[in-house]
Amino acid sequence: MSINVLVIDDSLSSCRILSEYLMQLTVNRVEYCTCGGSAIKILTRYSQDYHLVVVDLHMPNMDGIELLMQLSEMGYKGGIIIASAMENRIIEAASQIVINSNLRLLGSLVKPVSVNQLKLCIERLFMMETELSPKPATMTVDELQHALNQDKVIPYFQAQMDAESGDIVGFEVLCRIQSGNQLKLLSPDSFIEVAESHDLLNLLTEKLLSKAMVEWSQICQDESCINTSLSINLNPSQLAQASWPNKLLKYCDENQVDSAKITVEITENQALDQQSQYSSISRLRLHKFGVAIDDFGTGYTNLTQLCRLPISELKLDMSFVRGIHLDPLAQAILKSLQNISQNLGISLVAEGVEDLRDLNYLERIDNLRLQGFLICRPKPFTELMRWLKAHKKVGNAKLESSRVNSDKANSNRVESGSKVKAVITAEHSDDRRSNYTI
Ligand code: C2E
Ligand code: CA
Ligand code: CA
């Protein structure tokens, strides 16, 4: 599906250049408006018609910050790109609006903007708006039911790493299904919706968790993973069911796992206002489970609302992480989230770390966990055990050499981030042997 864009900029020549660039991308129609007030009038009446707005921050009469606030008040759900000659003060103000509102910010670009920067932002919109992205072939109910009966649910584990030390701090379990006679594995896009709409999601999750808990207990026997946690995904509809906290306690009992080591991830793609969801989160926390808000920044819950929930972790969506080294606004958002999460005593995770330049930036942020293909692709148990071995080998070697270097410099400091880079080496040495990695 292609998208319609409204460019809001008081300079007519900027409007024309941006429109020309946008038309080179997967954009259906671009309109422009040189006055913030008129733009608000158009968007109030026809907001559904515009999937994306590009906003300049310096404009006479209504400036871009006021415009963002009005878009937030009207509940505008499309993507927003800020394109401006920006100063720190403005970036700071814009980051606070984005954090405290429900706006979907795709990027903050310093003028002159390039086509490639716009392309990255539009890719982010496609990532956030699943209805805009092409859908993979989905399983039929019968295929899914058959796969569940045949026990074809396979847990894939993706490691999370502490940005500073490079230690593995946890794993997220992601569901894969082997379908038909093919060896090919299907990803959740192909079956979660079908499972949910045909009342099969609980069965699927139970099958996944019973395998994952056993495998993860074995993973924890590896000395580098003794203190790791396991994160699992529940859909908001599951969270609303009173039975889930007890089910999870049962799995913990059976596998002699401390509930404090299990984190339940929930997406905020449906507003978290239902009383039952609030009480489920509280019940999970009472039983010492962790609760993470997944994909933060793409949904309908803003930070003020989140702070009222007894959550233990915030996962910043990958759309904010991709390209963060180039994006001053995404950097300001991450820094604010880091302050807030530190004050609230909750963990902060950056998802979707794919790019070495982004990693170089993220490594310098305190108290941040990293998850992404660059560090560890999701993998099945046996492959993960191999990865752990490779990780240990390169990690130790790298630490040794850092120690020698720091001894030489007559200092005890181990070079920051050296272990994370070592892990990447492990990921890539592992990739070459992999038959399964998705
Ligand atoms: P999620 O919970 O946000 O999980 C992260 C997704 O991002 C995973 O996709 C993972 O493979 C992918 N990912 C991780 N690192 C990177 C990266 O660096 N770059 C990119 N491009 N992608 C990365 P996956 O496994 O396809 O899962 C998609 C979604 O399906 C998950 O998003 C989650 O919402 C849902 N899901 C997965 N397993 C389960 C499950 O057991 N139950 C439920 N209810 N939902 C599940
Ligand atoms: Ca998740
Ligand atoms: Ca996520």
Tab-separated table of N, CA and C in Angstrom, residues 117-266:
chain	number	residue	atom	x	y	z
A	117	GLN	N	17.432	9.764	4.032
A	117	GLN	CA	16.901	9.954	5.390
A	117	GLN	C	15.384	9.808	5.396
A	118	LEU	N	14.742	10.377	4.374
A	118	LEU	CA	13.283	10.252	4.290
A	118	LEU	C	12.885	8.784	4.101
A	119	LYS	N	13.703	8.075	3.341
A	119	LYS	CA	13.409	6.665	3.072
A	119	LYS	C	13.424	5.872	4.389
A	120	LEU	N	14.437	6.132	5.223
A	120	LEU	CA	14.552	5.433	6.509
A	120	LEU	C	13.309	5.689	7.366
A	121	CYS	N	12.859	6.963	7.370
A	121	CYS	CA	11.682	7.307	8.175
A	121	CYS	C	10.436	6.585	7.646
A	122	ILE	N	10.318	6.492	6.330
A	122	ILE	CA	9.133	5.836	5.771
A	122	ILE	C	9.189	4.331	6.070
A	123	GLU	N	10.401	3.778	6.060
A	123	GLU	CA	10.522	2.364	6.454
A	123	GLU	C	10.052	2.173	7.900
A	124	ARG	N	10.381	3.153	8.752
A	124	ARG	CA	9.928	3.066	10.150
A	124	ARG	C	8.404	3.060	10.227
A	125	LEU	N	7.775	3.890	9.384
A	125	LEU	CA	6.311	3.946	9.381
A	125	LEU	C	5.747	2.572	9.000
A	126	PHE	N	6.362	1.936	8.010
A	126	PHE	CA	5.889	0.620	7.576
A	126	PHE	C	6.088	-0.415	8.682
A	127	MET	N	7.194	-0.250	9.451
A	127	MET	CA	7.423	-1.183	10.568
A	127	MET	C	6.370	-0.997	11.658
A	128	MET	N	6.003	0.268	11.919
A	128	MET	CA	5.036	0.535	12.992
A	128	MET	C	3.623	0.162	12.567
A	129	GLU	N	3.296	0.502	11.327
A	129	GLU	CA	1.925	0.309	10.845
A	129	GLU	C	1.859	-0.999	10.107
A	130	THR	N	1.581	-2.062	10.843
A	130	THR	CA	1.624	-3.367	10.189
A	130	THR	C	0.620	-3.450	9.036
A	131	GLU	N	-0.463	-2.640	9.148
A	131	GLU	CA	-1.451	-2.725	8.066
A	131	GLU	C	-0.928	-2.121	6.761
A	132	LEU	N	0.160	-1.338	6.858
A	132	LEU	CA	0.746	-0.779	5.636
A	132	LEU	C	1.756	-1.753	4.996
A	133	SER	N	2.269	-2.696	5.820
A	133	SER	CA	3.319	-3.588	5.304
A	133	SER	C	2.704	-4.786	4.598
A	134	PRO	N	3.436	-5.332	3.612
A	134	PRO	CA	2.925	-6.549	2.982
A	134	PRO	C	2.897	-7.681	4.005
A	135	LYS	N	1.836	-8.437	4.009
A	135	LYS	CA	1.700	-9.532	4.985
A	135	LYS	C	2.287	-10.828	4.430
A	136	PRO	N	2.994	-11.623	5.252
A	136	PRO	CA	3.433	-12.929	4.767
A	136	PRO	C	2.220	-13.862	4.697
A	137	ALA	N	2.372	-14.967	3.986
A	137	ALA	CA	1.261	-15.914	3.901
A	137	ALA	C	0.937	-16.409	5.305
A	138	THR	N	-0.340	-16.406	5.659
A	138	THR	CA	-0.680	-16.882	7.000
A	138	THR	C	-1.126	-18.341	6.953
A	139	MET	N	-1.003	-18.995	8.092
A	139	MET	CA	-1.437	-20.397	8.175
A	139	MET	C	-2.964	-20.419	8.209
A	140	THR	N	-3.540	-21.498	7.727
A	140	THR	CA	-4.987	-21.660	7.921
A	140	THR	C	-5.190	-22.220	9.332
A	141	VAL	N	-6.433	-22.127	9.833
A	141	VAL	CA	-6.714	-22.661	11.177
A	141	VAL	C	-6.378	-24.141	11.228
A	142	ASP	N	-6.742	-24.866	10.163
A	142	ASP	CA	-6.491	-26.311	10.166
A	142	ASP	C	-5.002	-26.613	10.240
A	143	GLU	N	-4.229	-25.851	9.446
A	143	GLU	CA	-2.769	-26.067	9.491
A	143	GLU	C	-2.220	-25.792	10.887
A	144	LEU	N	-2.724	-24.721	11.486
A	144	LEU	CA	-2.237	-24.368	12.819
A	144	LEU	C	-2.632	-25.431	13.841
A	145	GLN	N	-3.898	-25.815	13.791
A	145	GLN	CA	-4.385	-26.831	14.728
A	145	GLN	C	-3.543	-28.114	14.585
A	146	HIS	N	-3.292	-28.503	13.327
A	146	HIS	CA	-2.515	-29.709	13.058
A	146	HIS	C	-1.101	-29.570	13.641
A	147	ALA	N	-0.480	-28.396	13.391
A	147	ALA	CA	0.887	-28.174	13.892
A	147	ALA	C	0.917	-28.236	15.419
A	148	LEU	N	-0.129	-27.709	16.053
A	148	LEU	CA	-0.174	-27.740	17.526
A	148	LEU	C	-0.359	-29.179	18.013
A	149	ASN	N	-1.248	-29.917	17.340
A	149	ASN	CA	-1.461	-31.323	17.736
A	149	ASN	C	-0.185	-32.133	17.593
A	150	GLN	N	0.582	-31.796	16.546
A	150	GLN	CA	1.808	-32.545	16.266
A	150	GLN	C	3.008	-31.995	17.050
A	151	ASP	N	2.749	-31.053	17.916
A	151	ASP	CA	3.820	-30.484	18.760
A	151	ASP	C	4.938	-29.827	17.943
A	152	LYS	N	4.536	-29.027	16.963
A	152	LYS	CA	5.527	-28.417	16.063
A	152	LYS	C	5.906	-26.993	16.479
A	153	VAL	N	5.651	-26.677	17.740
A	153	VAL	CA	5.994	-25.338	18.242
A	153	VAL	C	7.444	-25.357	18.716
A	154	ILE	N	8.242	-24.408	18.238
A	154	ILE	CA	9.675	-24.423	18.577
A	154	ILE	C	10.105	-23.098	19.207
A	155	PRO	N	10.643	-23.155	20.433
A	155	PRO	CA	11.122	-21.903	21.034
A	155	PRO	C	12.430	-21.436	20.409
A	156	TYR	N	12.473	-20.174	20.040
A	156	TYR	CA	13.718	-19.536	19.609
A	156	TYR	C	14.114	-18.542	20.702
A	157	PHE	N	15.409	-18.491	20.989
A	157	PHE	CA	15.857	-17.605	22.067
A	157	PHE	C	16.725	-16.491	21.484
A	158	GLN	N	16.480	-15.270	21.949
A	158	GLN	CA	17.347	-14.150	21.546
A	158	GLN	C	17.945	-13.536	22.808
A	159	ALA	N	19.284	-13.462	22.832
A	159	ALA	CA	19.969	-12.965	24.035
A	159	ALA	C	19.826	-11.450	24.162
A	160	GLN	N	19.790	-11.010	25.419
A	160	GLN	CA	19.871	-9.568	25.729
A	160	GLN	C	21.171	-9.340	26.477
A	161	MET	N	21.782	-8.207	26.193
A	161	MET	CA	23.121	-7.967	26.715
A	161	MET	C	23.182	-6.648	27.459
A	162	ASP	N	23.978	-6.591	28.516
A	162	ASP	CA	24.195	-5.308	29.182
A	162	ASP	C	25.137	-4.478	28.307
A	163	ALA	N	24.742	-3.227	28.009
A	163	ALA	CA	25.508	-2.424	27.045
A	163	ALA	C	26.917	-2.151	27.541
A	164	GLU	N	27.077	-2.002	28.844
A	164	GLU	CA	28.380	-1.593	29.356
A	164	GLU	C	29.326	-2.780	29.515
A	165	SER	N	28.809	-3.852	30.173
A	165	SER	CA	29.707	-4.970	30.491
A	165	SER	C	29.755	-6.021	29.385
A	166	GLY	N	28.728	-6.066	28.551
A	166	GLY	CA	28.658	-7.122	27.539
A	166	GLY	C	28.175	-8.446	28.108
A	167	ASP	N	27.783	-8.458	29.393
A	167	ASP	CA	27.275	-9.706	29.988
A	167	ASP	C	25.907	-10.044	29.411
A	168	ILE	N	25.656	-11.341	29.265
A	168	ILE	CA	24.314	-11.756	28.861
A	168	ILE	C	23.428	-11.630	30.091
A	169	VAL	N	22.329	-10.879	29.957
A	169	VAL	CA	21.474	-10.662	31.127
A	169	VAL	C	20.128	-11.366	31.006
A	170	GLY	N	19.784	-11.783	29.803
A	170	GLY	CA	18.505	-12.464	29.669
A	170	GLY	C	18.274	-12.951	28.252
A	171	PHE	N	17.137	-13.647	28.083
A	171	PHE	CA	16.742	-14.143	26.759
A	171	PHE	C	15.263	-13.862	26.558
A	172	GLU	N	14.904	-13.517	25.333
A	172	GLU	CA	13.482	-13.451	25.000
A	172	GLU	C	13.158	-14.701	24.198
A	173	VAL	N	12.058	-15.347	24.569
A	173	VAL	CA	11.670	-16.515	23.781
A	173	VAL	C	10.648	-16.080	22.742
A	174	LEU	N	10.916	-16.471	21.488
A	174	LEU	CA	10.060	-16.098	20.355
A	174	LEU	C	9.558	-17.386	19.695
A	175	CYS	N	8.324	-17.379	19.290
A	175	CYS	CA	7.702	-18.614	18.814
A	175	CYS	C	7.958	-18.858	17.318
A	176	ARG	N	8.273	-20.084	16.974
A	176	ARG	CA	8.350	-20.509	15.575
A	176	ARG	C	7.522	-21.780	15.434
A	177	ILE	N	6.962	-21.987	14.245
A	177	ILE	CA	6.185	-23.210	14.007
A	177	ILE	C	6.670	-23.886	12.740
A	178	GLN	N	6.850	-25.201	12.880
A	178	GLN	CA	7.232	-25.988	11.716
A	178	GLN	C	5.933	-26.460	11.055
A	179	SER	N	5.795	-26.120	9.784
A	179	SER	CA	4.509	-26.409	9.157
A	179	SER	C	4.670	-27.411	8.026
A	180	GLY	N	3.732	-28.332	7.914
A	180	GLY	CA	3.743	-29.311	6.826
A	180	GLY	C	4.986	-30.172	6.884
A	181	ASN	N	5.361	-30.659	5.726
A	181	ASN	CA	6.530	-31.528	5.697
A	181	ASN	C	7.815	-30.736	5.489
A	182	GLN	N	7.633	-29.418	5.234
A	182	GLN	CA	8.841	-28.639	4.949
A	182	GLN	C	9.622	-28.415	6.231
A	183	LEU	N	10.927	-28.214	6.059
A	183	LEU	CA	11.751	-27.899	7.225
A	183	LEU	C	11.619	-26.422	7.582
A	184	LYS	N	11.017	-25.676	6.641
A	184	LYS	CA	10.934	-24.227	6.828
A	184	LYS	C	10.114	-23.881	8.068
A	185	LEU	N	10.639	-22.890	8.813
A	185	LEU	CA	9.916	-22.486	10.014
A	185	LEU	C	9.143	-21.212	9.749
A	186	LEU	N	7.956	-21.136	10.332
A	186	LEU	CA	7.141	-19.930	10.159
A	186	LEU	C	7.319	-19.003	11.357
A	187	SER	N	7.299	-17.700	11.066
A	187	SER	CA	7.432	-16.675	12.104
A	187	SER	C	6.051	-16.249	12.593
A	188	PRO	N	6.006	-15.573	13.752
A	188	PRO	CA	4.715	-15.230	14.358
A	188	PRO	C	3.752	-14.475	13.449
A	189	ASP	N	4.274	-13.670	12.525
A	189	ASP	CA	3.391	-12.944	11.595
A	189	ASP	C	2.451	-13.889	10.864
A	190	SER	N	2.880	-15.138	10.704
A	190	SER	CA	2.073	-16.100	9.944
A	190	SER	C	1.033	-16.812	10.795
A	191	PHE	N	1.103	-16.689	12.143
A	191	PHE	CA	0.145	-17.491	12.907
A	191	PHE	C	-0.440	-16.846	14.169
A	192	ILE	N	0.160	-15.752	14.689
A	192	ILE	CA	-0.365	-15.233	15.970
A	192	ILE	C	-1.803	-14.727	15.817
A	193	GLU	N	-2.067	-14.000	14.714
A	193	GLU	CA	-3.429	-13.471	14.539
A	193	GLU	C	-4.444	-14.587	14.369
A	194	VAL	N	-4.061	-15.598	13.565
A	194	VAL	CA	-4.978	-16.740	13.359
A	194	VAL	C	-5.237	-17.422	14.699
A	195	ALA	N	-4.144	-17.604	15.471
A	195	ALA	CA	-4.289	-18.277	16.767
A	195	ALA	C	-5.220	-17.473	17.663
A	196	GLU	N	-5.040	-16.159	17.657
A	196	GLU	CA	-5.848	-15.330	18.550
A	196	GLU	C	-7.317	-15.355	18.130
A	197	SER	N	-7.551	-15.238	16.816
A	197	SER	CA	-8.959	-15.150	16.414
A	197	SER	C	-9.677	-16.502	16.461
A	198	HIS	N	-8.930	-17.611	16.600
A	198	HIS	CA	-9.608	-18.924	16.688
A	198	HIS	C	-9.380	-19.591	18.030
A	199	ASP	N	-9.091	-18.770	19.015
A	199	ASP	CA	-9.011	-19.271	20.390
A	199	ASP	C	-7.916	-20.336	20.579
A	200	LEU	N	-6.841	-20.197	19.802
A	200	LEU	CA	-5.764	-21.190	19.930
A	200	LEU	C	-4.506	-20.590	20.563
A	201	LEU	N	-4.563	-19.301	20.908
A	201	LEU	CA	-3.338	-18.641	21.370
A	201	LEU	C	-2.867	-19.170	22.726
A	202	ASN	N	-3.827	-19.473	23.614
A	202	ASN	CA	-3.397	-20.011	24.915
A	202	ASN	C	-2.704	-21.359	24.747
A	203	LEU	N	-3.293	-22.204	23.891
A	203	LEU	CA	-2.686	-23.520	23.671
A	203	LEU	C	-1.272	-23.354	23.105
A	204	LEU	N	-1.146	-22.458	22.121
A	204	LEU	CA	0.159	-22.203	21.493
A	204	LEU	C	1.171	-21.724	22.552
A	205	THR	N	0.747	-20.762	23.373
A	205	THR	CA	1.667	-20.203	24.376
A	205	THR	C	2.051	-21.268	25.396
A	206	GLU	N	1.071	-22.095	25.795
A	206	GLU	CA	1.377	-23.138	26.776
A	206	GLU	C	2.381	-24.136	26.211
A	207	LYS	N	2.182	-24.518	24.940
A	207	LYS	CA	3.114	-25.473	24.320
A	207	LYS	C	4.509	-24.856	24.241
A	208	LEU	N	4.555	-23.591	23.863
A	208	LEU	CA	5.853	-22.909	23.742
A	208	LEU	C	6.541	-22.835	25.106
A	209	LEU	N	5.792	-22.422	26.120
A	209	LEU	CA	6.418	-22.205	27.427
A	209	LEU	C	6.870	-23.506	28.075
A	210	SER	N	6.081	-24.577	27.886
A	210	SER	CA	6.510	-25.808	28.548
A	210	SER	C	7.849	-26.269	27.973
A	211	LYS	N	8.060	-26.079	26.662
A	211	LYS	CA	9.380	-26.440	26.091
A	211	LYS	C	10.440	-25.424	26.507
A	212	ALA	N	10.078	-24.132	26.392
A	212	ALA	CA	11.075	-23.075	26.617
A	212	ALA	C	11.619	-23.112	28.041
A	213	MET	N	10.757	-23.403	29.023
A	213	MET	CA	11.213	-23.387	30.418
A	213	MET	C	12.243	-24.495	30.658
A	214	VAL	N	11.988	-25.657	30.053
A	214	VAL	CA	12.925	-26.775	30.237
A	214	VAL	C	14.270	-26.415	29.593
A	215	GLU	N	14.212	-25.885	28.364
A	215	GLU	CA	15.461	-25.562	27.652
A	215	GLU	C	16.214	-24.422	28.349
A	216	TRP	N	15.461	-23.431	28.798
A	216	TRP	CA	16.116	-22.294	29.446
A	216	TRP	C	16.766	-22.730	30.768
A	217	SER	N	16.118	-23.681	31.505
A	217	SER	CA	16.737	-24.182	32.742
A	217	SER	C	18.108	-24.777	32.410
A	218	GLN	N	18.197	-25.435	31.249
A	218	GLN	CA	19.507	-26.004	30.854
A	218	GLN	C	20.481	-24.894	30.457
A	219	ILE	N	19.965	-23.895	29.755
A	219	ILE	CA	20.820	-22.766	29.345
A	219	ILE	C	21.426	-22.114	30.593
A	220	CYS	N	20.616	-22.022	31.662
A	220	CYS	CA	21.075	-21.354	32.900
A	220	CYS	C	22.208	-22.116	33.581
A	221	GLN	N	22.394	-23.377	33.173
A	221	GLN	CA	23.508	-24.117	33.789
A	221	GLN	C	24.853	-23.676	33.226
A	222	ASP	N	24.825	-23.011	32.083
A	222	ASP	CA	26.067	-22.456	31.540
A	222	ASP	C	26.510	-21.306	32.450
A	223	GLU	N	27.822	-21.277	32.770
A	223	GLU	CA	28.249	-20.308	33.797
A	223	GLU	C	27.991	-18.850	33.399
A	224	SER	N	27.932	-18.583	32.084
A	224	SER	CA	27.696	-17.188	31.683
A	224	SER	C	26.221	-16.808	31.773
A	225	CYS	N	25.364	-17.791	32.087
A	225	CYS	CA	23.912	-17.511	32.045
A	225	CYS	C	23.209	-17.755	33.378
A	226	ILE	N	23.992	-17.977	34.443
A	226	ILE	CA	23.387	-18.360	35.722
A	226	ILE	C	22.345	-17.340	36.185
A	227	ASN	N	22.656	-16.066	35.996
A	227	ASN	CA	21.743	-15.039	36.519
A	227	ASN	C	20.831	-14.431	35.459
A	228	THR	N	20.629	-15.138	34.379
A	228	THR	CA	19.818	-14.539	33.309
A	228	THR	C	18.319	-14.677	33.588
A	229	SER	N	17.555	-13.819	32.916
A	229	SER	CA	16.092	-13.901	33.034
A	229	SER	C	15.526	-14.433	31.715
A	230	LEU	N	14.251	-14.816	31.751
A	230	LEU	CA	13.580	-15.262	30.525
A	230	LEU	C	12.363	-14.370	30.288
A	231	SER	N	12.286	-13.776	29.103
A	231	SER	CA	11.134	-12.931	28.779
A	231	SER	C	10.205	-13.676	27.843
A	232	ILE	N	8.924	-13.589	28.150
A	232	ILE	CA	7.929	-14.256	27.300
A	232	ILE	C	6.917	-13.211	26.820
A	233	ASN	N	6.254	-13.492	25.699
A	233	ASN	CA	5.284	-12.538	25.154
A	233	ASN	C	3.861	-12.997	25.430
A	234	LEU	N	3.052	-12.119	25.988
A	234	LEU	CA	1.618	-12.389	26.094
A	234	LEU	C	0.879	-11.280	25.362
A	235	ASN	N	-0.151	-11.647	24.624
A	235	ASN	CA	-0.974	-10.607	23.982
A	235	ASN	C	-1.848	-9.934	25.039
A	236	PRO	N	-2.236	-8.662	24.791
A	236	PRO	CA	-3.089	-7.987	25.782
A	236	PRO	C	-4.335	-8.804	26.133
A	237	SER	N	-4.892	-9.532	25.129
A	237	SER	CA	-6.100	-10.321	25.435
A	237	SER	C	-5.788	-11.421	26.458
A	238	GLN	N	-4.563	-11.957	26.393
A	238	GLN	CA	-4.191	-13.002	27.362
A	238	GLN	C	-3.986	-12.396	28.745
A	239	LEU	N	-3.402	-11.210	28.739
A	239	LEU	CA	-3.148	-10.538	30.013
A	239	LEU	C	-4.461	-10.306	30.756
A	240	ALA	N	-5.523	-10.092	29.965
A	240	ALA	CA	-6.821	-9.813	30.589
A	240	ALA	C	-7.427	-11.061	31.236
A	241	GLN	N	-6.879	-12.252	30.927
A	241	GLN	CA	-7.455	-13.472	31.506
A	241	GLN	C	-6.864	-13.722	32.889
A	242	ALA	N	-7.743	-13.907	33.854
A	242	ALA	CA	-7.287	-14.031	35.249
A	242	ALA	C	-6.402	-15.267	35.461
A	243	SER	N	-6.479	-16.250	34.547
A	243	SER	CA	-5.776	-17.525	34.788
A	243	SER	C	-4.264	-17.458	34.556
A	244	TRP	N	-3.774	-16.429	33.824
A	244	TRP	CA	-2.362	-16.470	33.428
A	244	TRP	C	-1.337	-16.407	34.566
A	245	PRO	N	-1.538	-15.539	35.568
A	245	PRO	CA	-0.547	-15.554	36.651
A	245	PRO	C	-0.402	-16.944	37.284
A	246	ASN	N	-1.540	-17.632	37.484
A	246	ASN	CA	-1.458	-18.967	38.097
A	246	ASN	C	-0.779	-19.981	37.182
A	247	LYS	N	-1.093	-19.886	35.871
A	247	LYS	CA	-0.441	-20.803	34.914
A	247	LYS	C	1.071	-20.621	34.985
A	248	LEU	N	1.499	-19.357	35.005
A	248	LEU	CA	2.949	-19.086	35.013
A	248	LEU	C	3.585	-19.591	36.299
A	249	LEU	N	2.857	-19.430	37.405
A	249	LEU	CA	3.394	-19.938	38.684
A	249	LEU	C	3.586	-21.453	38.613
A	250	LYS	N	2.634	-22.108	37.941
A	250	LYS	CA	2.711	-23.570	37.807
A	250	LYS	C	3.975	-23.961	37.028
A	251	TYR	N	4.232	-23.247	35.904
A	251	TYR	CA	5.455	-23.548	35.135
A	251	TYR	C	6.702	-23.326	35.990
A	252	CYS	N	6.682	-22.279	36.798
A	252	CYS	CA	7.850	-21.987	37.640
A	252	CYS	C	8.056	-23.109	38.647
A	253	ASP	N	6.939	-23.541	39.264
A	253	ASP	CA	7.014	-24.639	40.254
A	253	ASP	C	7.588	-25.895	39.620
A	254	GLU	N	7.017	-26.262	38.469
A	254	GLU	CA	7.426	-27.511	37.798
A	254	GLU	C	8.906	-27.485	37.428
A	255	ASN	N	9.417	-26.314	37.091
A	255	ASN	CA	10.817	-26.228	36.634
A	255	ASN	C	11.745	-25.639	37.685
A	256	GLN	N	11.223	-25.507	38.890
A	256	GLN	CA	11.979	-24.926	40.011
A	256	GLN	C	12.673	-23.629	39.623
A	257	VAL	N	11.872	-22.757	39.056
A	257	VAL	CA	12.395	-21.468	38.609
A	257	VAL	C	11.808	-20.373	39.509
A	258	ASP	N	12.641	-19.433	39.901
A	258	ASP	CA	12.186	-18.303	40.694
A	258	ASP	C	11.367	-17.369	39.785
A	259	SER	N	10.154	-17.035	40.203
A	259	SER	CA	9.299	-16.215	39.324
A	259	SER	C	9.932	-14.848	39.016
A	260	ALA	N	10.831	-14.382	39.876
A	260	ALA	CA	11.481	-13.081	39.640
A	260	ALA	C	12.348	-13.117	38.378
A	261	LYS	N	12.651	-14.349	37.901
A	261	LYS	CA	13.491	-14.448	36.702
A	261	LYS	C	12.670	-14.468	35.411
A	262	ILE	N	11.360	-14.433	35.553
A	262	ILE	CA	10.507	-14.455	34.352
A	262	ILE	C	9.887	-13.068	34.143
A	263	THR	N	10.052	-12.555	32.930
A	263	THR	CA	9.439	-11.261	32.601
A	263	THR	C	8.368	-11.464	31.534
A	264	VAL	N	7.200	-10.902	31.786
A	264	VAL	CA	6.109	-11.002	30.816
A	264	VAL	C	6.108	-9.716	29.985
A	265	GLU	N	6.255	-9.865	28.667
A	265	GLU	CA	6.262	-8.684	27.792
A	265	GLU	C	4.875	-8.492	27.205
A	266	ILE	N	4.394	-7.268	27.317
A	266	ILE	CA	3.099	-6.977	26.692
A	266	ILE	C	3.239	-5.770	25.783
